[in-house]
Coordinates of C-alpha atoms in Angstrom, one line a residue:
X1 CA 4.9 -3.7 -2.6
X2 CA 2.9 -0.2 -0.6
X3 CA 2.7 -2.3 -0.1
X4 CA 1.0 0.6 1.9
X5 CA 3.3 3.2 2.2
X6 CA 2.2 6.4 0.7
X7 CA 2.5 9.1 3.4
X8 CA -0.8 9.5 5.2
X9 CA -0.2 13.2 5.5
X10 CA 0.4 13.5 1.8
X11 CA -2.7 11.5 1.1
X12 CA -4.7 13.9 3.2
X13 CA -3.3 16.9 1.5
X14 CA -4.1 15.7 -2.0
X15 CA -7.5 14.4 -1.0
X16 CA -8.5 12.7 -4.2
X17 CA -11.1 10.2 -5.2
X18 CA -11.8 7.2 -7.5
X19 CA -14.6 6.5 -10.0
X20 CA -15.7 3.4 -11.8
X21 CA -17.3 3.5 -15.2
X22 CA -18.5 0.0 -15.0
X23 CA -21.6 -1.4 -13.2
X24 CA -20.9 -5.0 -14.0
X25 CA -22.5 -7.2 -11.4
X26 CA -20.4 -9.4 -9.2
X27 CA -23.2 -11.7 -8.2
X28 CA -22.2 -14.2 -10.9
X29 CA -18.9 -14.7 -9.2
X30 CA -18.1 -16.3 -5.8
X31 CA -18.5 -13.5 -3.3
X32 CA -18.5 -13.0 0.5
X33 CA -18.7 -10.4 3.2
X34 CA -17.4 -10.5 6.8
X35 CA -18.9 -7.9 9.2
X36 CA -17.2 -9.3 12.2
X37 CA -14.0 -7.4 11.7
X38 CA -13.0 -3.7 11.5
X39 CA -10.1 -3.9 9.1
X40 CA -7.7 -1.0 9.4
X41 CA -4.7 -2.4 7.7
X42 CA -4.4 -3.7 4.1
X43 CA -5.1 -7.4 3.6
X44 CA -2.5 -10.0 2.7
X45 CA -3.2 -13.5 1.3
X46 CA -1.5 -16.8 0.9
X47 CA -2.3 -20.5 1.1
X48 CA -6.1 -19.9 1.0
X49 CA -5.9 -17.5 3.9
X50 CA -6.7 -13.8 4.2
X51 CA -5.1 -12.0 7.2
X52 CA -5.3 -8.4 8.4
X53 CA -5.1 -6.2 11.5
X54 CA -8.5 -5.3 13.0
X55 CA -9.4 -2.7 15.6
X56 CA -11.8 -3.6 18.4
X57 CA -14.2 -1.2 20.0
X58 CA -11.9 -0.4 22.9
X59 CA -9.1 0.6 20.5
X60 CA -7.0 -2.5 20.9
X61 CA -5.7 -4.5 17.9
X62 CA -6.0 -8.1 16.8
X63 CA -4.7 -10.2 14.1
X64 CA -7.5 -11.9 12.2
X65 CA -7.3 -14.8 9.8
X66 CA -10.1 -15.5 7.3
X67 CA -10.8 -18.4 4.9
X68 CA -10.3 -16.9 1.5
X69 CA -13.0 -19.0 -0.2
X70 CA -15.7 -18.1 2.2
X71 CA -14.6 -15.2 4.3
X72 CA -15.2 -17.2 7.5
X73 CA -13.2 -16.2 10.5
X74 CA -10.7 -18.9 11.4
X75 CA -9.0 -17.3 14.4
X76 CA -7.9 -14.1 16.0
X77 CA -5.3 -13.0 18.6
X78 CA -4.4 -9.7 20.2
X79 CA -1.7 -7.8 18.3
X80 CA 0.3 -4.5 18.6
X81 CA 2.8 -2.3 16.9
X82 CA 6.2 -1.5 18.5
X83 CA 8.1 1.3 16.8
X84 CA 6.2 1.6 13.5
X85 CA 5.8 5.1 12.2
X86 CA 2.3 6.5 11.6
X87 CA 3.1 7.6 8.1
X88 CA 3.5 3.9 7.2
X89 CA 0.0 3.1 8.2
X90 CA -1.1 0.2 10.4
X91 CA 1.0 -2.8 9.8
X92 CA -0.6 -6.0 8.5
X93 CA 0.5 -9.5 9.5
X94 CA 3.0 -11.3 7.2
X95 CA 1.8 -14.5 5.5
X96 CA 4.0 -17.1 3.8
X97 CA 2.7 -20.1 1.8
X98 CA 4.2 -23.4 3.0
X99 CA 2.2 -25.8 0.8
X100 CA -1.2 -26.2 -0.9
X101 CA -3.8 -24.5 1.3
X102 CA -1.1 -24.1 4.0
X103 CA 0.5 -20.9 5.3
X104 CA 2.3 -19.4 8.3
X105 CA 1.1 -16.1 9.6
X106 CA 3.5 -13.9 11.6
X107 CA 2.4 -10.9 13.7
X108 CA 3.4 -9.0 16.8
X109 CA 1.7 -10.0 20.1
X110 CA 1.7 -7.6 23.0
X111 CA 4.6 -8.1 25.5
X112 CA 6.4 -5.9 27.9
X113 CA 9.3 -7.7 29.5
X114 CA 12.6 -6.0 30.2
X115 CA 13.9 -4.5 26.9
X116 CA 11.3 -6.2 24.8
X117 CA 8.1 -4.4 23.7
X118 CA 6.4 -7.1 21.7
X119 CA 6.7 -10.8 20.7
X120 CA 6.7 -11.9 17.1
X121 CA 4.6 -15.1 16.9
X122 CA 4.3 -17.3 13.9
X123 CA 1.1 -19.4 13.7
X124 CA -0.5 -22.0 11.5
X125 CA -2.6 -20.0 9.0
X126 CA -5.5 -22.5 9.2
X127 CA -5.7 -23.3 12.9
X128 CA -3.9 -20.4 14.6
X129 CA -1.6 -22.9 16.5
X130 CA 1.6 -21.3 17.6
X131 CA 4.7 -22.5 15.9
X132 CA 7.5 -20.3 17.3
X133 CA 8.2 -16.9 18.9
X134 CA 10.9 -14.1 18.8
X135 CA 11.0 -11.2 21.2
X136 CA 11.1 -7.7 19.6
X137 CA 12.3 -4.3 20.9
X138 CA 11.2 -2.1 17.9
X139 CA 10.2 -2.9 14.4
X140 CA 8.3 -1.7 11.3
X141 CA 6.6 -5.1 11.3
X142 CA 7.1 -8.5 9.7
X143 CA 6.9 -8.9 5.9
X144 CA 6.8 -11.8 3.5
X145 CA 10.0 -12.1 1.4
X146 CA 9.7 -15.0 -1.0
X147 CA 9.4 -18.1 1.0
X148 CA 10.8 -16.4 4.2
X149 CA 9.7 -13.9 6.7
X150 CA 11.7 -10.6 6.9
X151 CA 11.7 -8.6 10.1
X152 CA 13.2 -5.2 10.7
X153 CA 14.6 -5.3 14.3
X154 CA 15.8 -2.7 16.8
X155 CA 14.6 0.1 14.4
X156 CA 14.7 2.6 17.3
X157 CA 18.3 1.6 18.2
X158 CA 21.7 2.0 16.6
X159 CA 21.8 -1.8 16.2
X160 CA 19.0 -1.8 13.7
X161 CA 19.0 -4.7 11.3
X162 CA 16.8 -6.9 9.1
X163 CA 16.6 -10.6 9.9
X164 CA 15.5 -13.2 7.3
X165 CA 13.7 -16.0 9.2
X166 CA 12.6 -19.5 8.2
X167 CA 8.8 -19.7 8.6
X168 CA 8.9 -23.3 9.8
X169 CA 11.0 -22.7 12.9
X170 CA 12.0 -19.0 13.1
X171 CA 15.7 -19.7 12.7
X172 CA 17.7 -16.8 11.2
X173 CA 18.9 -17.5 7.7
X174 CA 20.9 -14.2 7.3
X175 CA 20.9 -10.6 8.5
X176 CA 21.3 -7.2 6.9
X177 CA 22.5 -4.3 9.0
X178 CA 20.5 -1.0 9.1
X179 CA 16.9 -0.3 8.4
X180 CA 15.3 -1.7 5.3
X181 CA 11.9 -2.6 3.9
X182 CA 11.0 -5.3 1.4
X183 CA 9.6 -3.9 -1.8
X184 CA 9.6 -7.0 -4.0
X185 CA 10.7 -10.7 -3.8
X186 CA 10.4 -14.0 -5.6
X187 CA 11.7 -17.4 -5.0
X188 CA 15.3 -16.4 -5.7
X189 CA 15.9 -12.8 -4.7
X190 CA 14.5 -9.9 -2.5
X191 CA 14.7 -6.2 -3.2
X192 CA 15.0 -3.9 -0.2
X193 CA 14.6 -0.2 0.1
X194 CA 17.5 0.8 2.4
X195 CA 16.4 3.7 4.6
X196 CA 19.7 5.5 5.1
X197 CA 21.2 9.0 4.5
X198 CA 21.6 7.9 0.8
X199 CA 18.5 5.7 0.2
X200 CA 19.1 2.8 -2.1
X201 CA 17.3 -0.1 -3.8
X202 CA 19.3 -3.3 -3.2
X203 CA 18.9 -6.8 -4.5
X204 CA 20.0 -9.9 -2.5
X205 CA 20.1 -13.6 -3.1
X206 CA 17.2 -14.7 -0.9
X207 CA 18.9 -17.9 0.3
X208 CA 22.4 -16.7 1.0
X209 CA 22.1 -12.9 1.6
X210 CA 24.7 -12.2 -1.0
X211 CA 24.2 -8.7 -2.6
X212 CA 23.5 -8.8 -6.3
X213 CA 23.2 -5.0 -7.1
X214 CA 22.4 -1.7 -5.6
X215 CA 21.0 1.5 -7.1
X216 CA 21.0 4.9 -5.2
X217 CA 17.6 6.6 -5.6
X218 CA 19.5 9.9 -6.2
X219 CA 20.8 8.4 -9.5
X220 CA 17.2 8.4 -10.7
X221 CA 15.7 11.6 -9.1
X222 CA 18.7 13.7 -8.2
X223 CA 20.2 14.8 -4.9
X224 CA 18.2 15.9 -1.9
X225 CA 16.2 12.7 -1.2
X226 CA 14.4 12.6 2.1
X227 CA 12.1 9.6 2.7
X228 CA 10.2 11.3 5.5
X229 CA 7.4 12.3 3.0
X230 CA 6.6 8.7 2.2
X231 CA 7.1 6.2 -0.6
X232 CA 5.4 3.5 -2.6
X233 CA 6.7 0.7 -4.9
X234 CA 5.1 -1.8 -7.3
X235 CA 6.4 -4.3 -9.9
X236 CA 5.4 -4.4 -13.5
X237 CA 6.8 -7.2 -15.6
X238 CA 10.6 -7.2 -15.1
X239 CA 10.7 -3.7 -13.6
X240 CA 10.2 -2.1 -10.2
X241 CA 8.5 1.3 -10.2
X242 CA 9.1 3.5 -7.2
X243 CA 7.6 6.8 -5.9
X244 CA 9.2 9.1 -3.4
X245 CA 6.9 11.8 -2.0
X246 CA 8.1 15.4 -1.3
X247 CA 8.9 16.4 2.3
X248 CA 9.2 20.0 3.6
X249 CA 12.0 20.4 6.2
X250 CA 10.3 22.2 9.1
X251 CA 13.5 24.2 9.8
X252 CA 14.8 25.1 6.4
X253 CA 11.4 25.0 4.7
X254 CA 13.1 23.3 1.7
X255 CA 11.2 20.7 -0.2
X256 CA 13.1 17.4 -0.8
X257 CA 13.6 15.8 -4.1
X258 CA 10.6 13.7 -5.3
X259 CA 9.1 11.8 -8.3
X260 CA 8.7 8.4 -9.9
X261 CA 11.4 6.1 -11.4
X262 CA 11.8 2.6 -12.7
X263 CA 14.6 0.1 -12.4
X264 CA 15.1 -3.4 -13.8
X265 CA 14.6 -6.2 -11.3
X266 CA 17.5 -8.1 -12.8
X267 CA 20.3 -5.6 -12.5
X268 CA 19.0 -2.4 -11.1
X269 CA 19.6 -0.3 -14.2
X270 CA 17.4 2.7 -14.5
X271 CA 14.6 2.4 -17.2
X272 CA 13.0 5.8 -16.9
X273 CA 12.5 8.7 -14.4
X274 CA 9.9 11.4 -13.8
X275 CA 11.3 13.8 -11.3
X276 CA 9.2 16.6 -9.7
X277 CA 5.8 14.9 -10.1
X278 CA 3.5 13.9 -7.2
X279 CA 1.3 10.8 -7.1
X280 CA -2.4 11.5 -6.6
X281 CA -4.6 9.5 -4.3
X282 CA -6.4 7.3 -4.8
X283 CA -4.9 6.0 -8.0
X284 CA -3.3 2.9 -9.3
X285 CA -0.2 1.4 -7.8
X286 CA 3.0 3.0 -9.2
X287 CA 3.7 -0.4 -10.9
X288 CA 0.2 -0.6 -12.4
X289 CA -1.4 2.7 -13.3
X290 CA 0.3 5.8 -11.9
X291 CA -1.5 9.1 -12.1
X292 CA 0.6 12.2 -11.3
X293 CA 0.7 16.0 -11.3
X294 CA 3.9 17.9 -12.2
X295 CA 5.1 20.6 -9.7
X296 CA 7.3 23.5 -10.9
X297 CA 10.2 25.1 -8.9
X298 CA 7.8 27.6 -7.4
X299 CA 5.5 24.9 -6.1
X300 CA 2.8 25.4 -8.6
X301 CA 0.8 22.4 -9.7
X302 CA 0.3 21.5 -13.4
X303 CA -2.4 19.4 -14.9
X304 CA -2.9 15.6 -14.5
X305 CA -1.2 12.8 -16.4
X306 CA -1.5 9.0 -16.5
X307 CA 1.8 7.3 -17.1
X308 CA 2.5 3.9 -18.6
X309 CA 4.3 2.0 -15.9
X310 CA 6.5 0.1 -18.3
X311 CA 7.9 3.1 -20.1
X312 CA 7.1 6.2 -18.0
X313 CA 5.6 7.9 -21.1
X314 CA 2.4 9.9 -20.8
X315 CA -0.6 8.0 -22.2
X316 CA -3.3 10.5 -21.2
X317 CA -3.5 14.0 -19.7
X318 CA -5.4 17.3 -19.2
X319 CA -3.8 20.7 -18.8
X320 CA -3.6 22.9 -15.8
X321 CA -6.0 25.3 -17.5
X322 CA -8.7 22.6 -17.6
X323 CA -8.6 22.0 -13.8
X324 CA -11.6 23.6 -12.1
X325 CA -11.2 26.0 -9.2
X326 CA -11.4 24.1 -5.9
X327 CA -13.6 21.8 -3.8
X328 CA -13.2 18.8 -6.1
X329 CA -11.9 15.2 -5.8
X330 CA -10.6 13.2 -8.7
X331 CA -12.6 10.4 -10.2
X332 CA -11.4 7.6 -12.5
X333 CA -13.3 4.8 -14.3
X334 CA -12.2 1.2 -14.3
X335 CA -10.0 1.6 -17.3
X336 CA -8.7 5.0 -16.1
X337 CA -9.3 6.4 -19.6
X338 CA -11.2 9.3 -18.3
X339 CA -10.5 11.8 -15.5
X340 CA -13.4 13.4 -13.5
X341 CA -13.7 16.1 -10.9
X342 CA -16.2 15.1 -8.3
X343 CA -17.9 17.9 -6.3
X344 CA -20.0 16.7 -3.4
X345 CA -23.7 17.6 -3.7
X346 CA -23.2 19.5 -6.9
X347 CA -22.4 19.0 -10.6
X348 CA -18.9 17.8 -11.4
X349 CA -17.0 17.4 -14.7
X350 CA -15.2 14.7 -16.6
X351 CA -12.5 14.6 -19.4
X352 CA -11.3 12.1 -21.9
X353 CA -7.6 11.5 -21.0
X354 CA -6.6 10.6 -24.5
X355 CA -7.9 13.7 -26.2
X356 CA -8.2 16.1 -23.3
X357 CA -11.8 16.9 -24.3
X358 CA -14.6 17.5 -21.8
X359 CA -17.3 14.8 -21.8
X360 CA -21.0 14.9 -20.8
X361 CA -21.5 14.3 -17.1
X362 CA -25.1 13.1 -17.2
X363 CA -25.5 9.5 -16.1
X364 CA -21.9 9.3 -15.0
X365 CA -21.4 7.2 -11.8
X366 CA -18.2 6.9 -10.0
X367 CA -16.3 5.9 -6.9
X368 CA -14.8 8.2 -4.3
X369 CA -13.4 8.0 -0.9
X370 CA -16.3 7.6 1.5
X371 CA -14.8 10.1 4.0
X372 CA -13.1 13.3 2.8
X373 CA -11.7 14.3 6.2
X374 CA -10.7 11.0 7.9
X375 CA -10.1 11.1 11.6
X376 CA -7.0 9.4 13.1
X377 CA -7.6 6.0 14.8
X378 CA -8.0 6.1 18.6
X379 CA -5.6 3.2 19.2
X380 CA -4.7 2.1 22.7
X381 CA -1.1 2.4 23.7
X382 CA 0.0 3.7 20.3
X383 CA 1.3 7.1 19.3
X384 CA -1.4 9.2 17.5
X385 CA -1.5 9.7 13.7
X386 CA -2.5 6.3 12.4
X387 CA -5.3 6.0 9.9
X388 CA -7.2 3.0 8.5
X389 CA -6.9 2.1 4.8
X390 CA -9.4 4.0 2.7
X391 CA -12.8 2.8 1.6
X392 CA -14.6 3.8 -1.6
X393 CA -18.3 4.7 -2.0
X394 CA -20.3 5.1 -5.2
X395 CA -21.5 8.5 -6.3
X396 CA -23.6 10.1 -9.0
X397 CA -21.1 12.5 -10.6
X398 CA -23.8 14.7 -12.1
X399 CA -25.2 15.5 -8.6
X400 CA -22.3 14.7 -6.4
X401 CA -24.5 12.6 -4.2
X402 CA -23.6 9.3 -2.7
X403 CA -25.5 6.3 -4.1
X404 CA -27.0 3.8 -1.5
X405 CA -28.1 1.0 -3.8
X406 CA -26.0 -2.2 -4.1
X407 CA -23.0 -1.7 -6.4
X408 CA -20.2 -3.7 -8.0
X409 CA -16.8 -4.0 -6.4
X410 CA -14.5 -1.0 -6.5
X411 CA -12.2 -0.8 -9.5
X412 CA -9.5 -3.4 -9.8
X413 CA -6.8 -0.7 -9.9
X414 CA -7.8 0.2 -6.4
X415 CA -8.4 -3.3 -4.9
X416 CA -5.7 -5.1 -6.8
X417 CA -6.0 -8.9 -7.4
X418 CA -4.2 -12.0 -6.2
X419 CA -5.0 -15.5 -7.5
X420 CA -8.2 -14.2 -9.1
X421 CA -9.5 -12.8 -5.8
X422 CA -10.2 -9.1 -5.2
X423 CA -10.5 -7.9 -1.5
X424 CA -11.5 -4.6 0.0
X425 CA -12.9 -3.0 3.1
X426 CA -16.0 -0.9 3.2
X427 CA -16.5 2.3 5.2
X428 CA -17.5 0.4 8.3
X429 CA -14.4 -1.8 8.2
X430 CA -16.1 -5.0 6.9
X431 CA -14.1 -7.1 4.5
X432 CA -15.4 -8.2 1.1
X433 CA -14.1 -10.7 -1.4
X434 CA -15.0 -11.6 -5.0
X435 CA -13.3 -14.2 -7.2
X436 CA -13.8 -12.7 -10.6
X437 CA -10.6 -14.0 -12.2
X438 CA -8.8 -10.7 -12.5
X439 CA -5.1 -10.9 -13.4
X440 CA -2.7 -10.6 -10.6
X441 CA -1.9 -6.9 -10.0
X442 CA -1.1 -4.6 -7.0
X443 CA -3.8 -2.4 -5.7
X444 CA -3.4 1.2 -4.4
X445 CA -2.0 -0.1 -1.1
X446 CA 0.0 -2.9 -2.7

């Protein structure tokens, strides 16, 4: 799941872009657009419902639920964050399917009462009717974990823990001490990233809380892990692929251990590891289509490589000598078989990843971040440093100019797909949906 957790600071440093090599129309598929929201979190789906966190014009937040088939707004309520770190991005609601076209949506409502800073409220996904509540001191936000809701609690206190809640009544099924985040779950087990001095991936029986296995991240990448730089995870088949970003200690100036690795979902054994590579943004989810750059011990960047998520092997690359000087953003087509360098308002370049040969740039169209220097959100009663999820715009790579005509949906590796639906936000925060039958896969943000 990133389920949106690349470090915002790292994303800004790498400042990369996406490109689509396909102009296939989406009009033949069921599509919709909702301009009534300003989506700043990633979107989550379940039971025919799309839910997200939206920012109002006054900087306040609200939880919004949309009908997945039409994009129609079903309901909205004020929401907040209480203890979430800016590098994790704006938290989305959690949604758990409870039946056919039925779901429970859990989000934090504003509350300041004694030691409590928010109120977790579970609502019927279709009507918004309140089902149960739970007071919260500090949390990274609720998450779906299989058929339950997982909530990190007291994250700012020594009594930090994770509680696994029944979506029907909010009763606690079991608890896990410490701070942890859900990275993957199914009907029988849940995998947590344990955020501790020695970070681990741990698997638990989702019904009983009995631990099944644990794998220290240091076993895959080496000693010196510091999760402060950010992380991202995604599943592929029977494996979980994880990325830990570098972090420079402000006092020692030492850079923490970083890279990609893969473990088996069944027993946690390590499949492969790629230490000392950074993930580039935007790019495919680590579990879908990771694009990386190696970094040597002197901090010098190498070329670019696409990895196969199942094996970690390089399936396409260009060398450091082929990388143009500066002022470029990366660009990738739908299949990510080419790598381009987009230069705004001037001619760029593109390469075949399989052969490393430069290709003609004429007629090449691509997708790139709409904004190259995003500004932090002006949120009310929140610490500064939060950014909205990125939006992609279409460009002519031969001229570096933004295209204004109607275009197809952004690439599937960016949007991801669930139940045949692909969802994304545009640069104004409006939400779009297309049911094109794409296979289930995580997007860049999970």
